[in-house]
Coordinates of C-alpha atoms and ligand atoms in Angstrom, one line a residue:
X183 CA 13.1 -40.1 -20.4
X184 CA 13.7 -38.4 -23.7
X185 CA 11.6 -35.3 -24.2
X186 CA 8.7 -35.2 -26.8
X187 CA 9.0 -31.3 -27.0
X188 CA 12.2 -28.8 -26.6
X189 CA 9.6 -26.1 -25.0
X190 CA 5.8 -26.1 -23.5
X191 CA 4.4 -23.1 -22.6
X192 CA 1.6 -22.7 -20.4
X193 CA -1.0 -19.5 -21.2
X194 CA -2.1 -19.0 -24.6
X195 CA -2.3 -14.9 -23.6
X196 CA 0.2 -12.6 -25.6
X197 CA 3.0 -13.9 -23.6
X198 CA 2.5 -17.8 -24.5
X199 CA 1.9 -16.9 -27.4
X200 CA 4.8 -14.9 -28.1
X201 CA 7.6 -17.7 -26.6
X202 CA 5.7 -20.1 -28.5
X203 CA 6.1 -18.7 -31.9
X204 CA 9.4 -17.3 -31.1
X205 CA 10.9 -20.9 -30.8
X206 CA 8.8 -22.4 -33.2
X207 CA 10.2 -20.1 -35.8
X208 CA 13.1 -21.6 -35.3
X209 CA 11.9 -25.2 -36.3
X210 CA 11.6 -26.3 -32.6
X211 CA 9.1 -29.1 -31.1
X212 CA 6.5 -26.5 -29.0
X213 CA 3.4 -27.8 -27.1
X214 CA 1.3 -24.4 -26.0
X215 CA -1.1 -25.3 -23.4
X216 CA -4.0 -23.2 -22.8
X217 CA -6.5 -23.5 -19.8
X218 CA -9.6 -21.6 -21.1
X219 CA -11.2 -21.8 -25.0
X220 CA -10.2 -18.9 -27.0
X221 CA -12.1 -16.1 -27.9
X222 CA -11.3 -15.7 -24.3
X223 CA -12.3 -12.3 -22.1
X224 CA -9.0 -10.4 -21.2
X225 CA -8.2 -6.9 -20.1
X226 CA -5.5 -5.1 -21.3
X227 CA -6.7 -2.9 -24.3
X228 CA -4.4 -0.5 -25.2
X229 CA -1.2 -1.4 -26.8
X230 CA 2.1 0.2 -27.1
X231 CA 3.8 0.8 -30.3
X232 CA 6.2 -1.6 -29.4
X233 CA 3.6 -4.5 -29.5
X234 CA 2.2 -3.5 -32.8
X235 CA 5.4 -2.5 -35.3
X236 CA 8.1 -4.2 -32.7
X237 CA 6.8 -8.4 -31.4
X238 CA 3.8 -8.9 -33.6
X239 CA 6.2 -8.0 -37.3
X240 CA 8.7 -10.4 -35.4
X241 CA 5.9 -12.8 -35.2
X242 CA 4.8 -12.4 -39.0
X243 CA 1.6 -11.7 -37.4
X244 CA 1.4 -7.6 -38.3
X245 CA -0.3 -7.3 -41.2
X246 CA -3.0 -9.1 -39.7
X247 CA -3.4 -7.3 -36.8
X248 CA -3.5 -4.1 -38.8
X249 CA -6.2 -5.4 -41.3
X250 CA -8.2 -6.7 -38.0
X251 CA -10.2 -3.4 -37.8
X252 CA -9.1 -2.4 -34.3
X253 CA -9.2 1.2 -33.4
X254 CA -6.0 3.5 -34.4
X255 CA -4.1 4.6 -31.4
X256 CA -2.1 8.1 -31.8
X257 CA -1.0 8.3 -27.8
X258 CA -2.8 9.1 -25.1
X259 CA -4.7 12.5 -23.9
X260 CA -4.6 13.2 -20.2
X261 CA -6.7 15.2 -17.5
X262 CA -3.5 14.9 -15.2
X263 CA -0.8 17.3 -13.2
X264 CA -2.1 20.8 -12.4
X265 CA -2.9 21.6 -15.7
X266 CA -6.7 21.8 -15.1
X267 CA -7.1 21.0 -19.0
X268 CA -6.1 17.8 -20.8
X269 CA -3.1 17.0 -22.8
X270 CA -1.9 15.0 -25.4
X271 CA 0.6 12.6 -25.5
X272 CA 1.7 11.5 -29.0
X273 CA 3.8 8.5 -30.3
X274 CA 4.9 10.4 -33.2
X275 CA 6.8 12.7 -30.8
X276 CA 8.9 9.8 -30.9
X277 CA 11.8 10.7 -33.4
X278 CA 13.7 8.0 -34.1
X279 CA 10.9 5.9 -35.7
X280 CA 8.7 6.7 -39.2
X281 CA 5.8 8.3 -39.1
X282 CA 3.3 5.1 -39.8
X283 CA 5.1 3.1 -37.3
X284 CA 4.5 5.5 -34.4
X285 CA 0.6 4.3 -33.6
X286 CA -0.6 1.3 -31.9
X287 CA -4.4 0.0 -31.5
X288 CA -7.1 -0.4 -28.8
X289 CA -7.9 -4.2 -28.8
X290 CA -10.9 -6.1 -27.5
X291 CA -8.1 -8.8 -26.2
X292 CA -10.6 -12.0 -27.2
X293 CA -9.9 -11.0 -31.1
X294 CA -6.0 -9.9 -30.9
X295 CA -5.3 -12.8 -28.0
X296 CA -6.8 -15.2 -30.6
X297 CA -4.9 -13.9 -33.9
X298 CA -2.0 -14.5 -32.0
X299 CA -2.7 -17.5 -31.1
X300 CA -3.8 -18.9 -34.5
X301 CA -0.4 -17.5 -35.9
X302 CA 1.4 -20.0 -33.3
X303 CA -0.5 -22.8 -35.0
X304 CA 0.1 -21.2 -38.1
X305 CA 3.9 -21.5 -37.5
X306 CA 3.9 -25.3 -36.0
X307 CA 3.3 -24.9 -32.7
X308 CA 1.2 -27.5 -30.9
X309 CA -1.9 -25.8 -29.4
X310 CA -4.3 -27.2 -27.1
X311 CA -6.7 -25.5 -25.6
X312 CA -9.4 -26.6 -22.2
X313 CA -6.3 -27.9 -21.1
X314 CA -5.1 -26.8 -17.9
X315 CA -1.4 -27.1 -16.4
X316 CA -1.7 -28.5 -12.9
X317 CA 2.0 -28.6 -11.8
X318 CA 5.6 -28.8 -12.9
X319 CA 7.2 -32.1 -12.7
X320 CA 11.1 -31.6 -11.7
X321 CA 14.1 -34.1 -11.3
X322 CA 17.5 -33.3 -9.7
X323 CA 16.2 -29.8 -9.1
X324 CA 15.2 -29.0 -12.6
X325 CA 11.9 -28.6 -14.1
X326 CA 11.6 -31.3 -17.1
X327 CA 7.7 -31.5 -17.9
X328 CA 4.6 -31.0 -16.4
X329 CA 1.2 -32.0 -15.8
X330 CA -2.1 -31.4 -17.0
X331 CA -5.6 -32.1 -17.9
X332 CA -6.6 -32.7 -21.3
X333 CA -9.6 -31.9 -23.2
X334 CA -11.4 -35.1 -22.0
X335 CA -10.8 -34.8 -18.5
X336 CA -7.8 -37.7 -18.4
X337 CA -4.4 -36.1 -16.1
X338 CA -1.5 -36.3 -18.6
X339 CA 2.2 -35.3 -18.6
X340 CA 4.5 -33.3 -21.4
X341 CA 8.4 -34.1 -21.0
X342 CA 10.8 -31.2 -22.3
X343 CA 13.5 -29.4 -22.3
X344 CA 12.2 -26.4 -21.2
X345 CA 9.0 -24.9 -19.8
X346 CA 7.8 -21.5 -19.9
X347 CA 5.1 -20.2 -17.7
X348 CA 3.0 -17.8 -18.9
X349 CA -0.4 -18.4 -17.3
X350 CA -0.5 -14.7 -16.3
X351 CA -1.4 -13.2 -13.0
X352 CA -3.5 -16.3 -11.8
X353 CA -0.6 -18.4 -12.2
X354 CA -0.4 -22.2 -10.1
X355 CA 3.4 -22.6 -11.7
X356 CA 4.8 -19.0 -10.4
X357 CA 5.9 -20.5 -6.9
X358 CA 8.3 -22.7 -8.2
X359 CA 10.5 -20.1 -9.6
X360 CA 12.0 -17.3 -6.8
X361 CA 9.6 -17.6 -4.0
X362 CA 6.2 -15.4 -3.2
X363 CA 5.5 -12.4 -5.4
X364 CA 7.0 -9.1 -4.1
X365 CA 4.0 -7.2 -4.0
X366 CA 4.2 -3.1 -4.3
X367 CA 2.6 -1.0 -1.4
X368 CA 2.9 1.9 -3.7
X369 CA 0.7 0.7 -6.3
X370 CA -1.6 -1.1 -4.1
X371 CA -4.8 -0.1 -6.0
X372 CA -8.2 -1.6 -6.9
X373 CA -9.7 -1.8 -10.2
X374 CA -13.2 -1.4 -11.0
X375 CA -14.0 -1.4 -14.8
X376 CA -17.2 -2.5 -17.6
X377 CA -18.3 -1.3 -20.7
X378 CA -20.6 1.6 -22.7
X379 CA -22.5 0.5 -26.0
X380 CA -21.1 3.7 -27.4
X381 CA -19.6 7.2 -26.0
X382 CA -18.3 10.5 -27.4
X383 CA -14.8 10.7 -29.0
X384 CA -12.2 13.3 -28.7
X385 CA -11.7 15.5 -31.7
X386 CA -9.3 14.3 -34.5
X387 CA -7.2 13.1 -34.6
X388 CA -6.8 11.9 -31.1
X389 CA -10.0 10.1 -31.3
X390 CA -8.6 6.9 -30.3
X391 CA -6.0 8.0 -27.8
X392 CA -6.8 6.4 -24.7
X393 CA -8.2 9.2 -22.1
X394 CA -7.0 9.2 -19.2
X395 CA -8.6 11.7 -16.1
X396 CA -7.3 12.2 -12.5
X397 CA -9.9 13.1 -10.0
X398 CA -10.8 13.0 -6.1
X399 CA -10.8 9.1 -6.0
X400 CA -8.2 7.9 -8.3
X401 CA -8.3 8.2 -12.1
X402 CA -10.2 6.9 -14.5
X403 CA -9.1 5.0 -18.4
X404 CA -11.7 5.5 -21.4
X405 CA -10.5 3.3 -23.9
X406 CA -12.8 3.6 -27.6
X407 CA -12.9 -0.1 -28.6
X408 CA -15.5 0.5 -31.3
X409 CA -18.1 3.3 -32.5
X410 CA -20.2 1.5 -30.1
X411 CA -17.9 0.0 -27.1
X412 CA -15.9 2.1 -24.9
X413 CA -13.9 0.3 -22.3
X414 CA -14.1 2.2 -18.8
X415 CA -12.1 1.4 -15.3
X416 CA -11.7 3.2 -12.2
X417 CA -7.9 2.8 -10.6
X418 CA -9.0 3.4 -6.9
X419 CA -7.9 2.9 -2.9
X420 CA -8.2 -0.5 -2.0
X421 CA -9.8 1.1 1.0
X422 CA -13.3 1.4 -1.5
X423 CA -12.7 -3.0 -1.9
X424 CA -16.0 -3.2 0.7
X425 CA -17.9 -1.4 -1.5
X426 CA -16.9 -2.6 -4.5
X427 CA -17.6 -6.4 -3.5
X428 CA -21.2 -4.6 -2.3
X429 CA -22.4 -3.8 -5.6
X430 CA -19.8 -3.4 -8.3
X431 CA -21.7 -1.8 -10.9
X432 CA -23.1 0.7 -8.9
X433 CA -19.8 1.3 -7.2
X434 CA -18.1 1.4 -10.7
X435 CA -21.4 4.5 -12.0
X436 CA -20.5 6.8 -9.0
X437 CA -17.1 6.9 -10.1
X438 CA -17.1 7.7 -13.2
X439 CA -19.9 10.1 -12.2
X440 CA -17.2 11.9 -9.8
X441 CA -15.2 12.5 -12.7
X442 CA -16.8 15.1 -14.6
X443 CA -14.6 14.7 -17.9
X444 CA -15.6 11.4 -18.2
X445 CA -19.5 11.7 -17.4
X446 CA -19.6 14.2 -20.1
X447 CA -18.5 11.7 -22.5
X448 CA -20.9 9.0 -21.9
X449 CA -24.1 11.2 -21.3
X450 CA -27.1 9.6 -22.1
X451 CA -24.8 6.2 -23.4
X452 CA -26.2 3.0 -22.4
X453 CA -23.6 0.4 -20.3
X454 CA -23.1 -2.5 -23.1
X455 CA -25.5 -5.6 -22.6
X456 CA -23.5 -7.8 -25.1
X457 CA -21.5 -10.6 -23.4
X458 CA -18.7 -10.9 -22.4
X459 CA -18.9 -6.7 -22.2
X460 CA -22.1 -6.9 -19.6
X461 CA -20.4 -7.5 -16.6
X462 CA -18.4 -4.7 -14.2
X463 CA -15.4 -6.6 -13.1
X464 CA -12.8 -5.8 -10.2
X465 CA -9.3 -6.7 -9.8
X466 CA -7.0 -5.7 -6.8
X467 CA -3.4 -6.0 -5.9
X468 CA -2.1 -6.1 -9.0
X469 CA 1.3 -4.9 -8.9
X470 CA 4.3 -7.0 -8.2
X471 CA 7.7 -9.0 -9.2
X472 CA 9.9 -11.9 -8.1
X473 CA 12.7 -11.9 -7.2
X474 CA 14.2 -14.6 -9.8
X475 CA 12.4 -15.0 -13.0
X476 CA 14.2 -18.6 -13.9
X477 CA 14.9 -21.4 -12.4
X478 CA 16.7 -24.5 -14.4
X479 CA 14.6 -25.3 -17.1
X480 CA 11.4 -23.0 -16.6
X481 CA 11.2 -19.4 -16.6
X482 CA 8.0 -16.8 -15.9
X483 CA 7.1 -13.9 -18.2
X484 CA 4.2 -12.0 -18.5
X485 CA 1.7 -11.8 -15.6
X486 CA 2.7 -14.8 -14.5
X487 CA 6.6 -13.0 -13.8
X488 CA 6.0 -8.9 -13.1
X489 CA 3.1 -6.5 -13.3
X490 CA 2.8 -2.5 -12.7
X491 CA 0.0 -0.3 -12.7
X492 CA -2.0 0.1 -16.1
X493 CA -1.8 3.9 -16.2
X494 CA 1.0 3.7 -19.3
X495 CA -0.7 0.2 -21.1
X496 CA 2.6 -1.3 -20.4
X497 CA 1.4 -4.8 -19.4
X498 CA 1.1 -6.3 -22.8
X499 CA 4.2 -4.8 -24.0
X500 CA 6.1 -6.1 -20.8
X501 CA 4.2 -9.5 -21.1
X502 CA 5.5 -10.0 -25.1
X503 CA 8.9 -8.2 -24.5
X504 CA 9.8 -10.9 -21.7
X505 CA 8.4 -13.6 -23.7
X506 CA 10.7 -12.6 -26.4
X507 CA 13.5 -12.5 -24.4
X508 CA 12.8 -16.1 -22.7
X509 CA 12.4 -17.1 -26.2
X510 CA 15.7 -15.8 -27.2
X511 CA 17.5 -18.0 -24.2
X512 CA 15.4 -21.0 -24.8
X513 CA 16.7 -20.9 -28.8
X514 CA 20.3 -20.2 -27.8
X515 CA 20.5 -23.0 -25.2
X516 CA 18.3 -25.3 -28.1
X517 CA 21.2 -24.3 -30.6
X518 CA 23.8 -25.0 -28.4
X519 CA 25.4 -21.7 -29.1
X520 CA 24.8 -19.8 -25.7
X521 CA 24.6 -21.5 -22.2
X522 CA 21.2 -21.6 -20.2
X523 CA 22.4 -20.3 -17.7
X524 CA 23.8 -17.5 -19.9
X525 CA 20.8 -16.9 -21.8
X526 CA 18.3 -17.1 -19.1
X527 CA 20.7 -14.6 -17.1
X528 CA 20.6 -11.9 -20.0
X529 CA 16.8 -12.5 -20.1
X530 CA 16.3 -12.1 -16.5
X531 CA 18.4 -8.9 -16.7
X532 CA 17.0 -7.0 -19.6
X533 CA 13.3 -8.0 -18.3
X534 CA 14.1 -6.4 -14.9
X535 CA 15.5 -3.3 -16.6
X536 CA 11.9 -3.1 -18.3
X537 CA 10.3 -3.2 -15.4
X538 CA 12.2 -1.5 -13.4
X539 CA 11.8 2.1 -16.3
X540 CA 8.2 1.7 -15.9
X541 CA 8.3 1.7 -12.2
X542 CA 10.3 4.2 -12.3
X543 CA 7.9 6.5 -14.9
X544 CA 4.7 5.5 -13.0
X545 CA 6.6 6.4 -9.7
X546 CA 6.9 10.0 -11.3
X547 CA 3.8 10.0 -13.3
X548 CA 1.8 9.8 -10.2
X549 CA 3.2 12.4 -8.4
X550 CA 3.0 15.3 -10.7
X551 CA -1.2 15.2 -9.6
X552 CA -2.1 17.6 -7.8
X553 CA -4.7 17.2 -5.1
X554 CA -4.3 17.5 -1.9
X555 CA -7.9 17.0 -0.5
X556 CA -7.5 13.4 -1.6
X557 CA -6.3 10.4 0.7
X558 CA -5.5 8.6 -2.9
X559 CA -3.8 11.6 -4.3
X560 CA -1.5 12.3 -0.8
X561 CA -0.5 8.5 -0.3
X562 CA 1.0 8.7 -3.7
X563 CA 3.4 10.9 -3.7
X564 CA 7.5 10.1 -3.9
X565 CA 7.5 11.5 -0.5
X566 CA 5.8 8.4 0.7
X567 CA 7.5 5.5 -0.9
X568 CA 8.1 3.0 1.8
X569 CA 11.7 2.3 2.5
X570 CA 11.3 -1.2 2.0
X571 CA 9.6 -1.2 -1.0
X572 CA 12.1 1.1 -2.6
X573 CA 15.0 -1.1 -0.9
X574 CA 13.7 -4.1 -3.0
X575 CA 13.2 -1.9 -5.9
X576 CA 17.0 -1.3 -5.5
X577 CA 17.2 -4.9 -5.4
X578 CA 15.0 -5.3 -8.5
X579 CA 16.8 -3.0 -10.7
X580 CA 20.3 -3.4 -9.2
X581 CA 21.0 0.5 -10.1
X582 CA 20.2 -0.3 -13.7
X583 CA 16.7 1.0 -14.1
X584 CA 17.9 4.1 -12.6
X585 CA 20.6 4.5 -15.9
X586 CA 22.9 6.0 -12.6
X587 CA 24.7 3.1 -10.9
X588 CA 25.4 5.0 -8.3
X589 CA 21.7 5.5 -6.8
X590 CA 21.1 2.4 -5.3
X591 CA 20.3 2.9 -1.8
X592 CA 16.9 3.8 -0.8
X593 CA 17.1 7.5 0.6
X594 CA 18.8 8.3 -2.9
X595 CA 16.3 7.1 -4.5
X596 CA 13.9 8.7 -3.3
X597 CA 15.5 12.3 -3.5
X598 CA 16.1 10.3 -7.6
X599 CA 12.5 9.8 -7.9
X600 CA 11.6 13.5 -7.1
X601 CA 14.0 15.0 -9.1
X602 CA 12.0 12.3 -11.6
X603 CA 8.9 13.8 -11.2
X604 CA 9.4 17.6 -11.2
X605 CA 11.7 17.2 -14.8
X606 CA 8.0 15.1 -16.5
X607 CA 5.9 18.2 -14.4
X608 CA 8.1 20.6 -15.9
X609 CA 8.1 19.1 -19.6
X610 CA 4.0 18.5 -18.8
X611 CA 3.8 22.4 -18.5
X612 CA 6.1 23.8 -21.8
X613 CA 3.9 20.7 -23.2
X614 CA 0.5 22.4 -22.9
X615 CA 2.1 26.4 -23.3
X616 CA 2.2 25.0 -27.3
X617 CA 6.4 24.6 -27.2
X618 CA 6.9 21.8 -29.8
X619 CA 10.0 22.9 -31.5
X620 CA 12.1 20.1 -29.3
X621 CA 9.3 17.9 -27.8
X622 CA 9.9 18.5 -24.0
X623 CA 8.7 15.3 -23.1
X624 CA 11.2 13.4 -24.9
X625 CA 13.9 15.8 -23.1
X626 CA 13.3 14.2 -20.0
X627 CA 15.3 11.8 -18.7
X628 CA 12.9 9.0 -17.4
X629 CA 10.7 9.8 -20.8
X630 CA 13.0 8.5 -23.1
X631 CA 14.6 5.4 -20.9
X632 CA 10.7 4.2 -20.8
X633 CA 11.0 4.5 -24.7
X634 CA 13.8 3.2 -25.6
X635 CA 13.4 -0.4 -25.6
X636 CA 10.2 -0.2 -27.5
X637 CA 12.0 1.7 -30.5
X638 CA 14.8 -0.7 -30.2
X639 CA 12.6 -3.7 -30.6
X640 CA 10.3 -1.5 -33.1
X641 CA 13.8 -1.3 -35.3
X642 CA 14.9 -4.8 -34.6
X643 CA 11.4 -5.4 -36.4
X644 CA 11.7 -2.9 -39.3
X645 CA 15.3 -2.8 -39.7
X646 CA 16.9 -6.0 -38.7
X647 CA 18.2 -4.1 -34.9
X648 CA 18.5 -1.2 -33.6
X649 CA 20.2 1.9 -35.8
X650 CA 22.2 3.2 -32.8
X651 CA 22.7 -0.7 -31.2
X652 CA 25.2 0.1 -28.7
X653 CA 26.8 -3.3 -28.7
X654 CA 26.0 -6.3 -26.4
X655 CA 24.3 -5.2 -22.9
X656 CA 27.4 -4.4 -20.5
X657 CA 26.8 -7.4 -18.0
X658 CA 26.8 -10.5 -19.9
X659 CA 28.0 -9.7 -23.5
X660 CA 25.0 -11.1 -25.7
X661 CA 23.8 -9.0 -28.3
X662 CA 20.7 -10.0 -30.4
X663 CA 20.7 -12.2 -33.6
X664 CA 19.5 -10.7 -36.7
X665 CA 16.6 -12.3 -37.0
X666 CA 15.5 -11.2 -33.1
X667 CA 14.9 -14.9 -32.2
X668 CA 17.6 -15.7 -30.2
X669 CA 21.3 -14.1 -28.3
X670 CA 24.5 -13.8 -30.1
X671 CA 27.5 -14.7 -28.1
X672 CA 30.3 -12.6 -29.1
Ligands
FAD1344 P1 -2.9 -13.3 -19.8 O1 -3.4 -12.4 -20.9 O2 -3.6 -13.3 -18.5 O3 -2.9 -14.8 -20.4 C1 -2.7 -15.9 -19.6 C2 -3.4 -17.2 -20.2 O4 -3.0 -18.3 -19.4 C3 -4.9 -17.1 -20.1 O5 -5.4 -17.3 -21.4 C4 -5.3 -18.2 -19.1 O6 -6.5 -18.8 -19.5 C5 -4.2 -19.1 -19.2 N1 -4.0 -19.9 -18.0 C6 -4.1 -19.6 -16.7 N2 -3.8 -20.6 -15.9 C7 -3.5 -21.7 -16.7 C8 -3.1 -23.0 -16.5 N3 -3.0 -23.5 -15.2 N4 -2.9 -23.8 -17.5 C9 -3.0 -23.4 -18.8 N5 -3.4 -22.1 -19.1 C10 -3.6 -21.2 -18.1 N6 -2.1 -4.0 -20.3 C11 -2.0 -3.2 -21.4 O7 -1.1 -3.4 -22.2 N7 -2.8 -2.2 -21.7 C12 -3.8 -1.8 -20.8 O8 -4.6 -0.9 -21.1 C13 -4.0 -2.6 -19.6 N8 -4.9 -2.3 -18.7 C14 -5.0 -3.1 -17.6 C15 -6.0 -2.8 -16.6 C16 -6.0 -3.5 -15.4 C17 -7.0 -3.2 -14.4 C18 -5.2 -4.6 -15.2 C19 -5.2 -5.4 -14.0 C20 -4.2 -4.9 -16.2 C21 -4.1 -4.2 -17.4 N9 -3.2 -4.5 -18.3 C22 -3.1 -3.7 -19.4 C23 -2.3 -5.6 -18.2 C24 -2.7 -6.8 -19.0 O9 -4.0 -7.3 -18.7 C25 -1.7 -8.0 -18.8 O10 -0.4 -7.5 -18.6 C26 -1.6 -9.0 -19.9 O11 -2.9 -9.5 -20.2 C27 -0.6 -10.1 -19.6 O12 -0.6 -11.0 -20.7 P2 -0.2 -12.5 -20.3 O13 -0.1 -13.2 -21.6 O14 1.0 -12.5 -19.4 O15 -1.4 -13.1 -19.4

């Protein structure tokens, strides 16, 4: 059967829409089908320079996100390490990038989910929305369509020549692309989170950093949405999950109560009553990969592919980086001038090399706390990484994440991971004694690989690629067109 579209993409979130526009840029037939009507409820709030300045200029869609109103994000201030008093992470610490480019935004993910989506109308793609996917359809071992209910309730199918699934983490599609998620042990973690109708800020100019505090339990995000919403969660044991499913709300208050930096802020606030901000809502187990992210014909980004921990707000900035890349593969193999298998290879590579730096930077983030009267605080430190989990990590990142090919094997990796973690506790601590000169953050080794993508794609935006491009990645030999929508073969 010929195919009425070269791609469908399942998920409107910033994933689906980010493969969507990607290959609709580049005149392609795209069908985006989206299960829920949009404004849609999402968490996922703070963004990462990378998102703002880097995917959304690629998308045309950055000057409308800027003029959306959305809170100004300088970087993040943290209550977090033995350092009793907070610090302050800033994106202008980042050097290679201008000034105005190194800020992102706090989002309430209904409005920037839905400006992303209208710019993928905007650009030609086919949107429909109440119209969830209900399977892949696949011939001779390759996916070719799929199925799904329309609008009206009648079962319909979409032939193609490529699918790409990003329905996030409550994805039906995921199974058909390499096996069950790999979920972490590590980051096994609960989430309890709702809203305040207001809050105090920090002082200027970090008012609308994201806060993040450390205490007995877990830590805690405070996220300024607007003057008068303030996003609050509570990363926690999964061991609390029978009191949480109790009574969430009150559950989610004696948390924040235990964690005296936060309580002072919201003194006296009111929780929000406005909908869809009313509700305290939980999510657990959270954190995992596959161990393929393509199969012929269909690949996974987003939620729907990987997931780690929220501590750093890398989840929409993974979700939109891997949609790019998918994107890239889907318009080489559309132009005929890079193989699938090629293209999907380079994507599945470069996505797990993401990942795999964020795992990495979390690994060490969470053990420079200090606190050893706490079951959360002692299960989390590099000491206690299970050996299988940081075998398939090994097997994840294939020694890339690492930047050392030659730590590969679990035991080294752990001894890695420490050495990890006491470099960002010593940078932490010349951070807060005021030495700025050389930002010692930066000077750390896991810092900057965590960065680096995100100013490459940030320059790919600005700049047409990256100033110090060091040529095609090693393994396959495709570099990025010019235009960041698709591989050059060279
Ligand atoms: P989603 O945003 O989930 O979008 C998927 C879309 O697919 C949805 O609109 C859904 O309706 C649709 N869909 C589902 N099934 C179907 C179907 N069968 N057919 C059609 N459509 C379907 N990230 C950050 O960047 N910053 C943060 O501060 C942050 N905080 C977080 C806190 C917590 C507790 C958690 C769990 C995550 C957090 N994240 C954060 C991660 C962030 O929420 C996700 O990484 C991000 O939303 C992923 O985007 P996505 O497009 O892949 O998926």
């Amino acid at each position: 059967m010929t195919p009425e579209y070269d791609l469908v993409v399942v998920g409107g979130g910033p994933a689906g829409s980010t493969a969507a526009t990607a290959v609709a840029m580049r005149g392609h037939r795209v069908l985006l089908l989206e299960r829920d009507t949009f404004p849609r409820y999402q968490i996922g709030e703070s963004l990462l320079p990378a998102t703002v300045h880097g995917v959304c200029r690629l998308l045309g869609v950055a000057d409308e996100v800027a003029q959306a109103g959305f809170t100004l994000k300088r970087g993040g201030t943290l209550r977090w390490g033995r350092d009793p008093q907070p610090w302050q992470f800033s994106f202008s610490m980042t050097p290679r990038l201008p000034e105005p480019t190194a800020t992102a935004f706090q989002v309430e993910r209904s409005r920037f989910d839905d400006i992303l989506l209208r710019n993928a109308r905007r650009v030609g793609v086919e949107v429909r929305e109440n119209s969830p996917v209900r399977r892949a359809l696949t011939e001779g071992g390759r996916v070719h369509g799929v199925e799904y209910t329309d609008a009206d309730g009648t079962t319909r199918t979409a032939h193609t020549r490529f699918v790409i699934d990003a329905s996030g983490n409550t994805s039906r599609l995921h199974g058909r692309v390499g096996g069950a998620r790999v979920y972490s042990d590590f980051f096994r973690n609960l989430a309890v989170f709702g809203y305040y109708a207001g809050g105090r800020r920090l002082p200027e100019p970090n008012s609308g950093n994201i806060f993040c505090a450390a205490f007995d339990a877990g830590w805690i995000w405070y996220i300024p949405l607007r003057d008068d919403l303030t996003s609050v969660g509570a990363v926690i044991a999964p061991e609390h999950y029978a009191a949480v499913q109790h009574d969430a709300r009150t559950a989610w208050q004696d948390m924040i109560k235990a964690c005296p930096e936060v309580d002072r802020l919201l003194t006296d606030v009111p929780v929000a009553s406005e909908p869809p901000y009313d509700q305290v809502r939980v999510r657990k187990d959270y954190s995992y990969w596959k161990n393929s992210l393509w199969t012929p014909g269909m690949a996974l980004v987003g939620d729907a592919a990987c997931f780690v921990d929220p501590v750093l707000s890398s989840g929409v900035h993974l979700a939109t980086y891997g949609a790019l890349l998918a994107a890239r593969a889907v318009n080489s193999a559309l132009d005929g001038s890079v193989s699938e298998e090629r293209g999907f290879a380079e994507f599945e590579a470069r996505y797990r090399r993401e990942y795999g730096v964020f795992y990495e930077f979390l690994i060490a983030f969470y053990d420079m706390e200090r606190n050893d009267r706490s079951y959360f605080w002692s299960a989390k430190k590099v000491t206690r990484v299970d050996l299988d989990e940081a075998a398939a990590f090994a097997e994840l990142a294939g020694g890339v994440a690492s930047g050392d090919a030659a730590v590969g094997v679990p035991a080294d990796l752990g001894a890695h991971w420490s050495a990890a973690a006491a470099e960002l506790d010593g940078a932490v601590g010349k951070l807060t004694a005021g030495d700025h000169r050389v930002n010692p953050l930066l000077s750390t080794r896991v810092v900057a690989e965590t960065f680096h993508t995100g100013n490459d794609l940030q320059e790919q935006a600005l700049y047409g690629g990256p100033l110090d491009d060091p040529g095609p990645a090693a393994r396959s030999g495709l570099a990025v067109t010019t235009d960041g929508l698709a591989w050059a073969a060279s």
